[in-house]
Amino acid sequence: MKASALGHIITDYINSKGDTVSPKKLQKLIYYVDAWHLVHFDKQIIEEDFEAWVHGPVVPELYHELKKFRFNNIMVVNDELDSADERIKKNAKKANLSEDQLELIFSVLNKYGSLTSYELEMLSHSEKPWLEARQGVPPHERCTNKISRQLMKDFYSSQIS
């Protein structure tokens, strides 16, 4: 599925819990959903790759789509009067997500969703996949190195106790 489609599910879910999502926070939540999806289903959930940008993992295509929001929260605009739950179900069905996959997404969001974008950034900065991708690049310099999906799977698999 496209990162933007997963982004709709995440935004609706987080909003339904009374929290907000900025573009930076959404990027990190998509990263963690994809990482844990690799661990549990042995395949990525989104089509696009992550790059190791200054502020953490980023899907460049999604960044360009959302940059109009700048540092503001993403607002779900809905003309159909559906509830967040109904929109999530519609988007999950469009993406052919199984119940198990949706449960995993919710589980990851319950773990990481209450963290701020800054806390998520700092967390990703302390973890091997982002650190390895940025190896040799100074902390505040632009970097478009891809984050290895295999390294993501290996690292997060090792975090299971």
Coordinates of C-alpha atoms in Angstrom, one line a residue:
M1 CA 0.0 0.0 0.0
K2 CA 1.1 3.6 -0.4
A3 CA 2.4 5.4 2.7
S4 CA -0.4 8.0 2.2
A5 CA -3.1 5.3 2.5
L6 CA -1.5 4.0 5.7
G7 CA -1.3 7.6 6.8
H8 CA -5.0 8.0 6.6
I9 CA -5.6 5.0 8.8
I10 CA -3.0 6.2 11.4
T11 CA -4.4 9.8 11.4
D12 CA -7.9 8.6 11.9
Y13 CA -6.9 6.2 14.7
I14 CA -4.8 8.7 16.6
N15 CA -7.5 11.5 16.2
S16 CA -10.1 9.0 17.5
K17 CA -8.0 8.6 20.6
G18 CA -8.1 12.4 21.2
D19 CA -4.5 13.1 20.0
T20 CA -3.2 14.9 17.0
V21 CA -0.7 14.0 14.2
S22 CA 1.8 16.4 12.6
P23 CA 3.5 15.4 9.4
K24 CA 6.7 14.6 11.3
K25 CA 4.9 12.4 13.8
L26 CA 3.1 10.6 11.0
Q27 CA 6.3 9.8 9.2
K28 CA 7.7 8.2 12.4
L29 CA 4.5 6.3 13.1
I30 CA 4.5 4.9 9.5
Y31 CA 8.1 3.9 10.1
Y32 CA 7.3 2.0 13.3
V33 CA 4.2 0.3 11.8
D34 CA 6.3 -0.8 8.8
A35 CA 9.1 -2.0 11.1
W36 CA 6.9 -4.1 13.2
H37 CA 5.0 -5.4 10.2
L38 CA 8.3 -6.7 8.8
V39 CA 8.9 -8.5 12.1
H40 CA 5.4 -10.1 12.4
F41 CA 4.5 -10.7 8.7
D42 CA 8.0 -10.8 7.1
K43 CA 7.1 -8.2 4.5
Q44 CA 6.8 -4.4 4.3
I45 CA 3.4 -2.8 4.6
I46 CA 4.2 0.2 2.4
E47 CA 5.6 0.3 -1.1
E48 CA 8.0 3.3 -0.6
D49 CA 11.4 3.3 1.0
F50 CA 12.5 5.3 4.1
E51 CA 15.4 7.7 3.9
A52 CA 17.5 8.7 7.0
W53 CA 16.8 12.4 7.1
V54 CA 18.0 14.7 9.8
H55 CA 14.8 14.4 11.9
G56 CA 14.5 10.6 11.5
P57 CA 13.0 8.2 9.0
V58 CA 11.1 9.8 6.1
V59 CA 9.2 8.6 3.1
P60 CA 10.1 11.4 0.7
E61 CA 7.0 11.1 -1.5
L62 CA 4.8 11.5 1.6
Y63 CA 6.9 14.4 2.8
H64 CA 6.2 16.3 -0.4
E65 CA 2.5 15.5 -0.2
L66 CA 2.2 16.8 3.4
K67 CA 4.7 19.7 3.5
K68 CA 1.8 22.1 3.1
F69 CA 0.9 21.4 6.7
R70 CA 4.4 22.5 7.8
F71 CA 4.5 22.0 11.6
N72 CA 0.7 22.0 12.0
N73 CA -1.4 19.0 12.7
I74 CA -3.0 17.1 9.9
M75 CA -6.7 17.6 9.8
V76 CA -9.0 14.8 8.5
V77 CA -11.5 16.4 6.2
N78 CA -14.5 14.2 5.7
D79 CA -17.5 15.0 3.5
E80 CA -19.2 11.6 4.0
L81 CA -20.0 11.9 7.7
D82 CA -18.4 8.5 8.4
S83 CA -16.9 7.9 11.8
A84 CA -13.1 7.4 12.2
D85 CA -13.8 3.7 12.7
E86 CA -15.8 3.5 9.4
R87 CA -13.1 5.4 7.5
I88 CA -10.4 3.1 8.9
K89 CA -12.4 0.0 7.9
K90 CA -12.9 1.4 4.4
N91 CA -9.2 2.3 4.0
A92 CA -8.1 -1.1 5.3
K93 CA -10.5 -2.9 2.9
K94 CA -9.1 -0.8 -0.1
A95 CA -5.6 -1.8 0.9
N96 CA -6.6 -5.5 1.4
L97 CA -5.3 -5.5 5.0
S98 CA -6.2 -8.5 7.0
E99 CA -7.7 -8.3 10.5
D100 CA -4.3 -9.4 11.9
Q101 CA -2.5 -6.6 10.0
L102 CA -5.0 -4.1 11.3
E103 CA -4.6 -5.4 14.8
L104 CA -0.8 -5.0 14.5
I105 CA -1.2 -1.4 13.3
F106 CA -3.4 -0.6 16.3
S107 CA -1.0 -2.3 18.6
V108 CA 1.9 -0.2 17.3
L109 CA -0.1 2.9 17.5
N110 CA -1.1 2.2 21.1
K111 CA 2.6 1.8 21.9
Y112 CA 4.0 4.8 20.0
G113 CA 1.0 7.0 19.2
S114 CA 1.0 9.0 22.5
L115 CA 4.7 10.1 22.0
T116 CA 5.4 13.5 20.5
S117 CA 7.0 13.9 17.2
Y118 CA 10.2 15.0 19.0
E119 CA 10.1 11.9 21.3
L120 CA 9.7 9.7 18.2
E121 CA 12.5 11.5 16.5
M122 CA 14.8 10.9 19.4
L123 CA 13.8 7.3 19.7
S124 CA 14.5 6.6 16.0
H125 CA 17.9 8.5 16.4
S126 CA 18.9 6.0 19.1
E127 CA 18.1 2.9 17.0
K128 CA 20.4 1.0 14.7
P129 CA 18.5 1.2 11.3
W130 CA 18.6 5.0 11.2
L131 CA 22.1 5.2 12.7
E132 CA 23.5 2.8 10.2
A133 CA 21.9 4.6 7.2
R134 CA 23.4 7.9 8.4
Q135 CA 26.8 6.4 9.1
G136 CA 29.4 9.0 8.2
V137 CA 26.9 11.8 7.6
P138 CA 27.1 14.7 10.2
P139 CA 24.0 15.0 12.4
H140 CA 22.6 18.2 10.8
E141 CA 23.5 17.5 7.2
R142 CA 21.0 16.4 4.5
C143 CA 21.0 12.7 3.9
T144 CA 19.0 10.6 1.4
N145 CA 20.5 7.2 2.3
K146 CA 17.8 4.5 2.3
I147 CA 17.1 2.7 5.6
S148 CA 17.6 -1.1 5.1
R149 CA 14.4 -3.0 5.5
Q150 CA 16.5 -6.1 6.5
L151 CA 18.2 -4.1 9.2
M152 CA 14.8 -2.8 10.4
K153 CA 13.5 -6.4 10.6
D154 CA 16.6 -7.7 12.4
F155 CA 16.8 -4.8 14.8
Y156 CA 13.1 -4.8 15.9
S157 CA 13.0 -8.6 16.0
S158 CA 15.8 -8.4 18.6
Q159 CA 13.7 -6.0 20.7
I160 CA 11.1 -8.7 21.4
S161 CA 11.6 -10.0 24.9

